[in-house]
Amino acid sequence: MRAAYASSTQPDAPLSALTVGDLPFDPPEGWVPVEVRASSLNQHDVWSLRGVGLPADRLPMILGCDAAGVTPAGDPVLVYPVVPDKADPRGYSLFSERFPGTLAERVAAPRENLIPIPDGVSFAEAACLPTAWLTAYHMLVTRGRAADAGAVLVQGAGGGVATAAVAIGVALGKRVYATSRDQAKRERATELGAVAVEPGARLPERVDVVIESVGEPTFDHSMKCAAPGARIVVCGATGGHLARVDLRRVFAMQLEILGSSMGTPAELAELLQMCATGRIRPVIDSEYPFDAIPDAFARLASGALFGKVVITH
């Protein structure tokens, strides 16, 4: 079958490790094959091409964590991307880490990983949800306890998780502030219902939840914007992982700094229902046909995107 895969790992030139070609389809016993209709890209795919979490003995590895498609019975399903994995210190792995990913004509998954897609949600919209949108939902609702929050700060609007966090936060009725270095991205965040500000800018109020995926360049600002008892929820460090933390502010303001990664199948099903009822609509930056996957990866790596890059199969 046709697939997009890491044929090697290249730390300094990750896109040169991307190959589109034919690979065998050999699903584990008991897993359900899904004919992929749409998938989406994540920074995880670029890191895999760099060799982060993908050693040479697992190559070639089909890339991709996110997919929506059709079962052999004709049912439209969304693939939950987390697989229990005792060999991984996290206790789980994602598709494209130990098991073949979703950027292919077919992907196999445990039956319990298949979530029905409700009417009114397209394959392209559904394919945006499993990684970035699920991560944002889990950060806000579960780790950040957004139900107890009035205001939320999202650092680095434009990327998949941050853009999702803006949209979900607005849908939950929160006052959402969003930062971006790019004026056009700040305007897009405003269109989603956020108050957009430049990085490091003073906010009109302190916030109860901060969504952090940037890291070192923004973390001091995140802490200064946090209200007493606020939750700073961290899912990544795209701008650098060695942030300086003023511990005096942590204990004086009784702040919580929480790590977060992915979410649960129930949360993913809730996201699908929010889409079906029109409460949220996944933000799609661009769509590419499968034959143009190298162009899609170039768009992702450019940093110019706002929302998700979707592949139509």
PDB file of C-alpha atoms in Angstrom:
ATOM      1  CA  MET A   1       0.000   0.000   0.000  1.00  0.00           C
ATOM      2  CA  ARG A   2       1.033   3.610  -0.482  1.00  0.00           C
ATOM      3  CA  ALA A   3       2.421   5.242   2.653  1.00  0.00           C
ATOM      4  CA  ALA A   4       4.463   8.202   3.845  1.00  0.00           C
ATOM      5  CA  TYR A   5       7.240   6.977   6.089  1.00  0.00           C
ATOM      6  CA  ALA A   6      10.552   7.753   7.719  1.00  0.00           C
ATOM      7  CA  SER A   7      13.129   5.879   5.668  1.00  0.00           C
ATOM      8  CA  SER A   8      15.931   7.328   7.800  1.00  0.00           C
ATOM      9  CA  THR A   9      16.295   9.942  10.519  1.00  0.00           C
ATOM     10  CA  GLN A  10      17.929  13.301   9.844  1.00  0.00           C
ATOM     11  CA  PRO A  11      18.262  15.562  12.915  1.00  0.00           C
ATOM     12  CA  ASP A  12      19.291  18.629  10.907  1.00  0.00           C
ATOM     13  CA  ALA A  13      17.238  18.092   7.734  1.00  0.00           C
ATOM     14  CA  PRO A  14      14.161  16.121   8.800  1.00  0.00           C
ATOM     15  CA  LEU A  15      12.171  16.485   5.577  1.00  0.00           C
ATOM     16  CA  SER A  16      14.954  14.747   3.655  1.00  0.00           C
ATOM     17  CA  ALA A  17      14.135  11.586   5.636  1.00  0.00           C
ATOM     18  CA  LEU A  18      10.536  11.524   4.358  1.00  0.00           C
ATOM     19  CA  THR A  19       9.675   8.946   1.694  1.00  0.00           C
ATOM     20  CA  VAL A  20       6.381   8.280  -0.083  1.00  0.00           C
ATOM     21  CA  GLY A  21       6.187   4.788  -1.520  1.00  0.00           C
ATOM     22  CA  ASP A  22       4.840   1.254  -1.127  1.00  0.00           C
ATOM     23  CA  LEU A  23       5.069  -0.718   2.115  1.00  0.00           C
ATOM     24  CA  PRO A  24       3.381  -3.946   3.187  1.00  0.00           C
ATOM     25  CA  PHE A  25       0.240  -3.875   5.329  1.00  0.00           C
ATOM     26  CA  ASP A  26       0.637  -6.427   8.105  1.00  0.00           C
ATOM     27  CA  PRO A  27      -1.785  -5.677  10.959  1.00  0.00           C
ATOM     28  CA  PRO A  28      -1.380  -7.304  14.385  1.00  0.00           C
ATOM     29  CA  GLU A  29      -3.774 -10.171  15.047  1.00  0.00           C
ATOM     30  CA  GLY A  30      -7.166  -8.972  16.231  1.00  0.00           C
ATOM     31  CA  TRP A  31      -6.679  -5.370  15.136  1.00  0.00           C
ATOM     32  CA  VAL A  32      -9.219  -3.803  12.779  1.00  0.00           C
ATOM     33  CA  PRO A  33      -8.112  -2.447   9.385  1.00  0.00           C
ATOM     34  CA  VAL A  34      -9.375   1.038   8.590  1.00  0.00           C
ATOM     35  CA  GLU A  35      -9.412   2.538   5.103  1.00  0.00           C
ATOM     36  CA  VAL A  36      -8.074   6.028   5.737  1.00  0.00           C
ATOM     37  CA  ARG A  37     -10.089   8.889   4.233  1.00  0.00           C
ATOM     38  CA  ALA A  38      -8.301  11.788   5.941  1.00  0.00           C
ATOM     39  CA  SER A  39      -5.341  12.285   8.238  1.00  0.00           C
ATOM     40  CA  SER A  40      -3.550  15.292   9.698  1.00  0.00           C
ATOM     41  CA  LEU A  41       0.021  16.241  10.474  1.00  0.00           C
ATOM     42  CA  ASN A  42       1.571  17.083  13.825  1.00  0.00           C
ATOM     43  CA  GLN A  43       4.948  18.361  14.968  1.00  0.00           C
ATOM     44  CA  HIS A  44       5.359  14.818  16.310  1.00  0.00           C
ATOM     45  CA  ASP A  45       5.862  13.716  12.691  1.00  0.00           C
ATOM     46  CA  VAL A  46       8.737  16.165  12.175  1.00  0.00           C
ATOM     47  CA  TRP A  47      10.350  15.105  15.442  1.00  0.00           C
ATOM     48  CA  SER A  48      10.097  11.475  14.315  1.00  0.00           C
ATOM     49  CA  LEU A  49      11.960  12.365  11.121  1.00  0.00           C
ATOM     50  CA  ARG A  50      14.627  13.932  13.319  1.00  0.00           C
ATOM     51  CA  GLY A  51      14.945  10.630  15.174  1.00  0.00           C
ATOM     52  CA  VAL A  52      13.376  11.747  18.460  1.00  0.00           C
ATOM     53  CA  GLY A  53      11.676   8.663  19.900  1.00  0.00           C
ATOM     54  CA  LEU A  54      12.244   6.732  16.674  1.00  0.00           C
ATOM     55  CA  PRO A  55      15.457   4.682  16.738  1.00  0.00           C
ATOM     56  CA  ALA A  56      16.987   3.237  13.607  1.00  0.00           C
ATOM     57  CA  ASP A  57      15.888  -0.316  14.392  1.00  0.00           C
ATOM     58  CA  ARG A  58      12.221   0.675  13.874  1.00  0.00           C
ATOM     59  CA  LEU A  59      12.751   2.041  10.371  1.00  0.00           C
ATOM     60  CA  PRO A  60      11.061   2.247   7.988  1.00  0.00           C
ATOM     61  CA  MET A  61       8.180   3.631  10.061  1.00  0.00           C
ATOM     62  CA  ILE A  62       4.910   4.915   8.646  1.00  0.00           C
ATOM     63  CA  LEU A  63       4.312   8.378  10.052  1.00  0.00           C
ATOM     64  CA  GLY A  64       1.114   9.951  11.366  1.00  0.00           C
ATOM     65  CA  CYS A  65      -0.926   9.784  14.575  1.00  0.00           C
ATOM     66  CA  ASP A  66      -4.306  11.042  13.322  1.00  0.00           C
ATOM     67  CA  ALA A  67      -6.768   9.322  11.000  1.00  0.00           C
ATOM     68  CA  ALA A  68     -10.434   9.132  10.142  1.00  0.00           C
ATOM     69  CA  GLY A  69     -11.745   6.426   7.850  1.00  0.00           C
ATOM     70  CA  VAL A  70     -14.031   3.500   7.237  1.00  0.00           C
ATOM     71  CA  THR A  71     -14.081   0.014   8.773  1.00  0.00           C
ATOM     72  CA  PRO A  72     -14.599  -3.151   6.675  1.00  0.00           C
ATOM     73  CA  ALA A  73     -18.290  -2.921   7.688  1.00  0.00           C
ATOM     74  CA  GLY A  74     -18.516   0.558   6.193  1.00  0.00           C
ATOM     75  CA  ASP A  75     -18.720   2.432   9.497  1.00  0.00           C
ATOM     76  CA  PRO A  76     -17.059   5.883   9.658  1.00  0.00           C
ATOM     77  CA  VAL A  77     -14.647   5.969  12.587  1.00  0.00           C
ATOM     78  CA  LEU A  78     -12.007   8.145  14.176  1.00  0.00           C
ATOM     79  CA  VAL A  79      -8.857   6.375  15.349  1.00  0.00           C
ATOM     80  CA  TYR A  80      -7.817   7.084  18.945  1.00  0.00           C
ATOM     81  CA  PRO A  81      -4.015   7.312  18.631  1.00  0.00           C
ATOM     82  CA  VAL A  82      -2.862   5.935  22.008  1.00  0.00           C
ATOM     83  CA  VAL A  83      -1.914   2.273  22.359  1.00  0.00           C
ATOM     84  CA  PRO A  84      -1.004   0.591  25.699  1.00  0.00           C
ATOM     85  CA  ASP A  85       2.690  -0.226  25.593  1.00  0.00           C
ATOM     86  CA  LYS A  86       4.485  -1.842  28.540  1.00  0.00           C
ATOM     87  CA  ALA A  87       7.822  -1.340  26.801  1.00  0.00           C
ATOM     88  CA  ASP A  88       7.435   2.436  26.932  1.00  0.00           C
ATOM     89  CA  PRO A  89       8.160   4.267  30.222  1.00  0.00           C
ATOM     90  CA  ARG A  90       4.954   6.263  29.733  1.00  0.00           C
ATOM     91  CA  GLY A  91       2.960   3.034  29.655  1.00  0.00           C
ATOM     92  CA  TYR A  92       1.704   3.816  26.156  1.00  0.00           C
ATOM     93  CA  SER A  93       2.905   4.786  22.713  1.00  0.00           C
ATOM     94  CA  LEU A  94       1.360   6.624  19.780  1.00  0.00           C
ATOM     95  CA  PHE A  95       0.870   5.324  16.289  1.00  0.00           C
ATOM     96  CA  SER A  96       4.117   5.852  14.324  1.00  0.00           C
ATOM     97  CA  GLU A  97       6.295   5.211  17.400  1.00  0.00           C
ATOM     98  CA  ARG A  98       6.136   1.400  17.731  1.00  0.00           C
ATOM     99  CA  PHE A  99       3.164   0.630  15.490  1.00  0.00           C
ATOM    100  CA  PRO A 100       2.698   1.856  11.897  1.00  0.00           C
ATOM    101  CA  GLY A 101       1.082   5.265  11.645  1.00  0.00           C
ATOM    102  CA  THR A 102      -1.825   6.785   9.796  1.00  0.00           C
ATOM    103  CA  LEU A 103      -0.256   8.360   6.688  1.00  0.00           C
ATOM    104  CA  ALA A 104      -1.146   5.403   4.514  1.00  0.00           C
ATOM    105  CA  GLU A 105      -3.997   3.895   2.547  1.00  0.00           C
ATOM    106  CA  ARG A 106      -4.844   1.717   5.567  1.00  0.00           C
ATOM    107  CA  VAL A 107      -4.099   1.660   9.267  1.00  0.00           C
ATOM    108  CA  ALA A 108      -4.841  -1.079  11.797  1.00  0.00           C
ATOM    109  CA  ALA A 109      -5.975  -0.337  15.334  1.00  0.00           C
ATOM    110  CA  PRO A 110      -7.422  -2.168  18.333  1.00  0.00           C
ATOM    111  CA  ARG A 111     -11.212  -2.259  18.099  1.00  0.00           C
ATOM    112  CA  GLU A 112     -11.518  -0.203  21.285  1.00  0.00           C
ATOM    113  CA  ASN A 113      -9.538   2.592  19.586  1.00  0.00           C
ATOM    114  CA  LEU A 114     -12.253   3.143  16.976  1.00  0.00           C
ATOM    115  CA  ILE A 115     -14.743   5.886  17.839  1.00  0.00           C
ATOM    116  CA  PRO A 116     -17.848   6.375  15.668  1.00  0.00           C
ATOM    117  CA  ILE A 117     -17.951   9.667  13.781  1.00  0.00           C
ATOM    118  CA  PRO A 118     -21.361  11.331  14.259  1.00  0.00           C
ATOM    119  CA  ASP A 119     -23.373  12.847  11.444  1.00  0.00           C
ATOM    120  CA  GLY A 120     -22.357  16.362  10.529  1.00  0.00           C
ATOM    121  CA  VAL A 121     -18.611  15.851  11.046  1.00  0.00           C
ATOM    122  CA  SER A 122     -16.479  15.410   7.932  1.00  0.00           C
ATOM    123  CA  PHE A 123     -13.522  13.050   7.716  1.00  0.00           C
ATOM    124  CA  ALA A 124     -11.185  16.063   7.388  1.00  0.00           C
ATOM    125  CA  GLU A 125     -12.621  17.710  10.513  1.00  0.00           C
ATOM    126  CA  ALA A 126     -12.486  14.480  12.503  1.00  0.00           C
ATOM    127  CA  ALA A 127      -8.872  13.862  11.495  1.00  0.00           C
ATOM    128  CA  CYS A 128      -7.839  17.125  13.181  1.00  0.00           C
ATOM    129  CA  LEU A 129      -8.923  15.953  16.621  1.00  0.00           C
ATOM    130  CA  PRO A 130      -6.988  12.913  17.923  1.00  0.00           C
ATOM    131  CA  THR A 131      -3.680  14.572  18.837  1.00  0.00           C
ATOM    132  CA  ALA A 132      -3.717  18.383  18.919  1.00  0.00           C
ATOM    133  CA  TRP A 133      -7.373  18.969  19.789  1.00  0.00           C
ATOM    134  CA  LEU A 134      -7.511  16.103  22.268  1.00  0.00           C
ATOM    135  CA  THR A 135      -4.356  17.398  23.956  1.00  0.00           C
ATOM    136  CA  ALA A 136      -5.841  20.901  24.198  1.00  0.00           C
ATOM    137  CA  TYR A 137      -9.129  19.574  25.589  1.00  0.00           C
ATOM    138  CA  HIS A 138      -7.367  17.461  28.225  1.00  0.00           C
ATOM    139  CA  MET A 139      -5.146  20.404  29.195  1.00  0.00           C
ATOM    140  CA  LEU A 140      -8.089  22.754  29.632  1.00  0.00           C
ATOM    141  CA  VAL A 141     -10.840  20.565  31.030  1.00  0.00           C
ATOM    142  CA  THR A 142      -9.056  17.841  32.980  1.00  0.00           C
ATOM    143  CA  ARG A 143      -5.627  19.100  33.990  1.00  0.00           C
ATOM    144  CA  GLY A 144      -6.478  22.813  34.019  1.00  0.00           C
ATOM    145  CA  ARG A 145      -9.911  22.392  35.622  1.00  0.00           C
ATOM    146  CA  ALA A 146     -11.362  25.051  33.334  1.00  0.00           C
ATOM    147  CA  ALA A 147     -14.784  24.645  34.944  1.00  0.00           C
ATOM    148  CA  ASP A 148     -13.355  26.573  37.908  1.00  0.00           C
ATOM    149  CA  ALA A 149     -11.687  29.211  35.709  1.00  0.00           C
ATOM    150  CA  GLY A 150     -12.815  32.569  34.410  1.00  0.00           C
ATOM    151  CA  ALA A 151      -9.851  33.506  32.221  1.00  0.00           C
ATOM    152  CA  VAL A 152      -7.360  31.482  30.169  1.00  0.00           C
ATOM    153  CA  LEU A 153      -4.066  32.428  28.520  1.00  0.00           C
ATOM    154  CA  VAL A 154      -2.908  30.471  25.461  1.00  0.00           C
ATOM    155  CA  GLN A 155       0.704  31.010  24.471  1.00  0.00           C
ATOM    156  CA  GLY A 156       1.745  30.786  20.817  1.00  0.00           C
ATOM    157  CA  ALA A 157      -1.546  30.769  18.905  1.00  0.00           C
ATOM    158  CA  GLY A 158      -1.168  29.331  15.418  1.00  0.00           C
ATOM    159  CA  GLY A 159       0.095  25.846  16.160  1.00  0.00           C
ATOM    160  CA  GLY A 160      -2.304  22.940  16.349  1.00  0.00           C
ATOM    161  CA  VAL A 161      -2.621  22.626  20.139  1.00  0.00           C
ATOM    162  CA  ALA A 162      -2.666  26.362  20.849  1.00  0.00           C
ATOM    163  CA  THR A 163      -5.242  27.116  18.161  1.00  0.00           C
ATOM    164  CA  ALA A 164      -7.427  24.276  19.438  1.00  0.00           C
ATOM    165  CA  ALA A 165      -7.100  25.598  22.991  1.00  0.00           C
ATOM    166  CA  VAL A 166      -8.310  29.032  21.884  1.00  0.00           C
ATOM    167  CA  ALA A 167     -11.359  27.587  20.133  1.00  0.00           C
ATOM    168  CA  ILE A 168     -12.230  25.169  22.943  1.00  0.00           C
ATOM    169  CA  GLY A 169     -11.724  27.810  25.623  1.00  0.00           C
ATOM    170  CA  VAL A 170     -14.087  30.185  23.837  1.00  0.00           C
ATOM    171  CA  ALA A 171     -16.632  27.358  23.382  1.00  0.00           C
ATOM    172  CA  LEU A 172     -16.471  26.715  27.126  1.00  0.00           C
ATOM    173  CA  GLY A 173     -17.388  30.334  27.767  1.00  0.00           C
ATOM    174  CA  LYS A 174     -14.007  31.454  29.098  1.00  0.00           C
ATOM    175  CA  ARG A 175     -12.285  34.800  28.581  1.00  0.00           C
ATOM    176  CA  VAL A 176      -9.390  33.697  26.390  1.00  0.00           C
ATOM    177  CA  TYR A 177      -6.188  35.659  25.811  1.00  0.00           C
ATOM    178  CA  ALA A 178      -3.837  34.462  23.077  1.00  0.00           C
ATOM    179  CA  THR A 179      -0.289  35.488  22.206  1.00  0.00           C
ATOM    180  CA  SER A 180       1.558  35.293  18.907  1.00  0.00           C
ATOM    181  CA  ARG A 181       4.582  37.020  17.442  1.00  0.00           C
ATOM    182  CA  ASP A 182       2.754  37.262  14.111  1.00  0.00           C
ATOM    183  CA  GLN A 183       0.183  40.023  13.572  1.00  0.00           C
ATOM    184  CA  ALA A 184      -1.816  37.928  11.083  1.00  0.00           C
ATOM    185  CA  LYS A 185      -2.053  35.074  13.593  1.00  0.00           C
ATOM    186  CA  ARG A 186      -3.192  37.468  16.303  1.00  0.00           C
ATOM    187  CA  GLU A 187      -5.948  38.620  13.950  1.00  0.00           C
ATOM    188  CA  ARG A 188      -6.970  35.015  13.334  1.00  0.00           C
ATOM    189  CA  ALA A 189      -7.069  34.366  17.082  1.00  0.00           C
ATOM    190  CA  THR A 190      -9.347  37.383  17.456  1.00  0.00           C
ATOM    191  CA  GLU A 191     -11.669  35.920  14.821  1.00  0.00           C
ATOM    192  CA  LEU A 192     -11.927  32.788  16.987  1.00  0.00           C
ATOM    193  CA  GLY A 193     -13.105  34.906  19.910  1.00  0.00           C
ATOM    194  CA  ALA A 194      -9.872  35.502  21.825  1.00  0.00           C
ATOM    195  CA  VAL A 195      -8.280  38.750  22.956  1.00  0.00           C
ATOM    196  CA  ALA A 196      -4.974  38.658  21.081  1.00  0.00           C
ATOM    197  CA  VAL A 197      -1.850  40.245  22.575  1.00  0.00           C
ATOM    198  CA  GLU A 198       1.819  40.394  21.703  1.00  0.00           C
ATOM    199  CA  PRO A 199       4.158  38.011  23.533  1.00  0.00           C
ATOM    200  CA  GLY A 200       5.099  39.361  26.929  1.00  0.00           C
ATOM    201  CA  ALA A 201       2.320  41.960  26.949  1.00  0.00           C
ATOM    202  CA  ARG A 202       0.505  42.856  30.161  1.00  0.00           C
ATOM    203  CA  LEU A 203      -2.985  41.353  30.324  1.00  0.00           C
ATOM    204  CA  PRO A 204      -6.075  43.169  31.632  1.00  0.00           C
ATOM    205  CA  GLU A 205      -6.338  40.528  34.366  1.00  0.00           C
ATOM    206  CA  ARG A 206      -4.527  37.543  35.810  1.00  0.00           C
ATOM    207  CA  VAL A 207      -5.690  34.207  34.456  1.00  0.00           C
ATOM    208  CA  ASP A 208      -6.689  30.957  36.130  1.00  0.00           C
ATOM    209  CA  VAL A 209      -5.300  28.604  33.472  1.00  0.00           C
ATOM    210  CA  VAL A 210      -2.291  28.962  31.175  1.00  0.00           C
ATOM    211  CA  ILE A 211      -1.844  26.682  28.159  1.00  0.00           C
ATOM    212  CA  GLU A 212       1.888  26.309  27.525  1.00  0.00           C
ATOM    213  CA  SER A 213       3.363  24.587  24.482  1.00  0.00           C
ATOM    214  CA  VAL A 214       6.160  27.095  23.710  1.00  0.00           C
ATOM    215  CA  GLY A 215       8.328  26.760  26.793  1.00  0.00           C
ATOM    216  CA  GLU A 216      11.462  28.781  27.437  1.00  0.00           C
ATOM    217  CA  PRO A 217      10.575  32.030  25.588  1.00  0.00           C
ATOM    218  CA  THR A 218       7.125  32.393  27.189  1.00  0.00           C
ATOM    219  CA  PHE A 219       7.271  30.614  30.534  1.00  0.00           C
ATOM    220  CA  ASP A 220       8.223  33.652  32.644  1.00  0.00           C
ATOM    221  CA  HIS A 221       5.327  35.569  31.080  1.00  0.00           C
ATOM    222  CA  SER A 222       3.014  32.647  31.824  1.00  0.00           C
ATOM    223  CA  MET A 223       3.951  32.747  35.483  1.00  0.00           C
ATOM    224  CA  LYS A 224       3.582  36.526  35.753  1.00  0.00           C
ATOM    225  CA  CYS A 225       0.098  36.327  34.207  1.00  0.00           C
ATOM    226  CA  ALA A 226      -1.084  33.607  36.600  1.00  0.00           C
ATOM    227  CA  ALA A 227      -3.624  34.405  39.307  1.00  0.00           C
ATOM    228  CA  PRO A 228      -3.266  32.952  42.820  1.00  0.00           C
ATOM    229  CA  GLY A 229      -3.856  29.202  42.617  1.00  0.00           C
ATOM    230  CA  ALA A 230      -3.628  29.176  38.810  1.00  0.00           C
ATOM    231  CA  ARG A 231      -2.749  26.085  36.798  1.00  0.00           C
ATOM    232  CA  ILE A 232       0.060  26.357  34.222  1.00  0.00           C
ATOM    233  CA  VAL A 233      -0.422  23.309  31.999  1.00  0.00           C
ATOM    234  CA  VAL A 234       2.517  22.274  29.830  1.00  0.00           C
ATOM    235  CA  CYS A 235       2.319  19.909  26.859  1.00  0.00           C
ATOM    236  CA  GLY A 236       5.433  20.871  24.914  1.00  0.00           C
ATOM    237  CA  ALA A 237       8.441  23.131  24.555  1.00  0.00           C
ATOM    238  CA  THR A 238       8.690  24.065  20.890  1.00  0.00           C
ATOM    239  CA  GLY A 239      10.718  27.181  21.717  1.00  0.00           C
ATOM    240  CA  GLY A 240      13.095  25.543  24.183  1.00  0.00           C
ATOM    241  CA  HIS A 241      12.851  23.217  27.173  1.00  0.00           C
ATOM    242  CA  LEU A 242      15.130  24.898  29.711  1.00  0.00           C
ATOM    243  CA  ALA A 243      12.776  27.517  31.123  1.00  0.00           C
ATOM    244  CA  ARG A 244      13.786  29.507  34.211  1.00  0.00           C
ATOM    245  CA  VAL A 245      11.296  29.247  37.080  1.00  0.00           C
ATOM    246  CA  ASP A 246      11.157  31.749  39.923  1.00  0.00           C
ATOM    247  CA  LEU A 247      10.214  29.438  42.774  1.00  0.00           C
ATOM    248  CA  ARG A 248       9.267  32.414  44.955  1.00  0.00           C
ATOM    249  CA  ARG A 249       6.346  33.105  42.637  1.00  0.00           C
ATOM    250  CA  VAL A 250       5.353  29.423  42.656  1.00  0.00           C
ATOM    251  CA  PHE A 251       4.947  29.208  46.423  1.00  0.00           C
ATOM    252  CA  ALA A 252       3.803  32.776  47.057  1.00  0.00           C
ATOM    253  CA  MET A 253       1.006  32.528  44.458  1.00  0.00           C
ATOM    254  CA  GLN A 254       0.401  28.809  45.176  1.00  0.00           C
ATOM    255  CA  LEU A 255       0.741  27.980  41.485  1.00  0.00           C
ATOM    256  CA  GLU A 256       0.397  24.511  39.990  1.00  0.00           C
ATOM    257  CA  ILE A 257       2.716  23.560  37.116  1.00  0.00           C
ATOM    258  CA  LEU A 258       1.200  20.504  35.460  1.00  0.00           C
ATOM    259  CA  GLY A 259       2.469  18.284  32.693  1.00  0.00           C
ATOM    260  CA  SER A 260      -0.051  16.992  30.181  1.00  0.00           C
ATOM    261  CA  SER A 261      -0.008  14.633  27.224  1.00  0.00           C
ATOM    262  CA  MET A 262      -2.854  13.419  25.026  1.00  0.00           C
ATOM    263  CA  GLY A 263      -6.234  12.497  26.586  1.00  0.00           C
ATOM    264  CA  THR A 264      -8.784   9.714  26.924  1.00  0.00           C
ATOM    265  CA  PRO A 265     -11.129   8.034  24.419  1.00  0.00           C
ATOM    266  CA  ALA A 266     -14.098   9.537  26.297  1.00  0.00           C
ATOM    267  CA  GLU A 267     -12.645  13.018  25.862  1.00  0.00           C
ATOM    268  CA  LEU A 268     -12.132  12.395  22.153  1.00  0.00           C
ATOM    269  CA  ALA A 269     -15.754  11.253  21.845  1.00  0.00           C
ATOM    270  CA  GLU A 270     -16.844  14.447  23.638  1.00  0.00           C
ATOM    271  CA  LEU A 271     -14.848  16.522  21.145  1.00  0.00           C
ATOM    272  CA  LEU A 272     -16.633  14.768  18.287  1.00  0.00           C
ATOM    273  CA  GLN A 273     -19.990  15.610  19.864  1.00  0.00           C
ATOM    274  CA  MET A 274     -18.959  19.237  20.269  1.00  0.00           C
ATOM    275  CA  CYS A 275     -18.192  19.272  16.538  1.00  0.00           C
ATOM    276  CA  ALA A 276     -21.470  17.567  15.655  1.00  0.00           C
ATOM    277  CA  THR A 277     -23.479  20.133  17.627  1.00  0.00           C
ATOM    278  CA  GLY A 278     -21.552  23.075  16.195  1.00  0.00           C
ATOM    279  CA  ARG A 279     -19.976  24.197  19.483  1.00  0.00           C
ATOM    280  CA  ILE A 280     -16.526  23.923  17.910  1.00  0.00           C
ATOM    281  CA  ARG A 281     -15.238  23.630  14.374  1.00  0.00           C
ATOM    282  CA  PRO A 282     -11.680  22.374  13.808  1.00  0.00           C
ATOM    283  CA  VAL A 283      -9.452  25.058  12.327  1.00  0.00           C
ATOM    284  CA  ILE A 284      -7.934  23.727   9.103  1.00  0.00           C
ATOM    285  CA  ASP A 285      -4.959  25.655   7.753  1.00  0.00           C
ATOM    286  CA  SER A 286      -4.776  23.761   4.471  1.00  0.00           C
ATOM    287  CA  GLU A 287      -5.626  20.468   2.784  1.00  0.00           C
ATOM    288  CA  TYR A 288      -3.319  18.447   0.531  1.00  0.00           C
ATOM    289  CA  PRO A 289      -3.941  15.314  -1.519  1.00  0.00           C
ATOM    290  CA  PHE A 290      -1.926  12.267  -0.538  1.00  0.00           C
ATOM    291  CA  ASP A 291       0.392  12.676  -3.536  1.00  0.00           C
ATOM    292  CA  ALA A 292       1.385  16.124  -2.210  1.00  0.00           C
ATOM    293  CA  ILE A 293       2.465  14.964   1.246  1.00  0.00           C
ATOM    294  CA  PRO A 294       5.980  16.459   0.854  1.00  0.00           C
ATOM    295  CA  ASP A 295       4.349  19.854   0.258  1.00  0.00           C
ATOM    296  CA  ALA A 296       2.160  19.331   3.328  1.00  0.00           C
ATOM    297  CA  PHE A 297       5.221  18.607   5.473  1.00  0.00           C
ATOM    298  CA  ALA A 298       6.933  21.705   4.089  1.00  0.00           C
ATOM    299  CA  ARG A 299       3.897  23.754   5.113  1.00  0.00           C
ATOM    300  CA  LEU A 300       4.016  22.272   8.611  1.00  0.00           C
ATOM    301  CA  ALA A 301       7.734  22.909   8.964  1.00  0.00           C
ATOM    302  CA  SER A 302       7.440  26.494   7.718  1.00  0.00           C
ATOM    303  CA  GLY A 303       5.823  27.680  10.942  1.00  0.00           C
ATOM    304  CA  ALA A 304       3.463  29.886   8.934  1.00  0.00           C
ATOM    305  CA  LEU A 305       0.387  27.740   9.503  1.00  0.00           C
ATOM    306  CA  PHE A 306      -2.663  28.568  11.614  1.00  0.00           C
ATOM    307  CA  GLY A 307      -4.487  25.382  12.555  1.00  0.00           C
ATOM    308  CA  LYS A 308      -4.117  21.894  11.151  1.00  0.00           C
ATOM    309  CA  VAL A 309      -2.613  20.583   7.912  1.00  0.00           C
ATOM    310  CA  VAL A 310      -4.942  17.859   6.593  1.00  0.00           C
ATOM    311  CA  ILE A 311      -4.191  15.081   4.102  1.00  0.00           C
ATOM    312  CA  THR A 312      -7.069  13.782   1.987  1.00  0.00           C
ATOM    313  CA  HIS A 313      -6.743  10.141   0.930  1.00  0.00           C
TER     314      HIS A 313
END
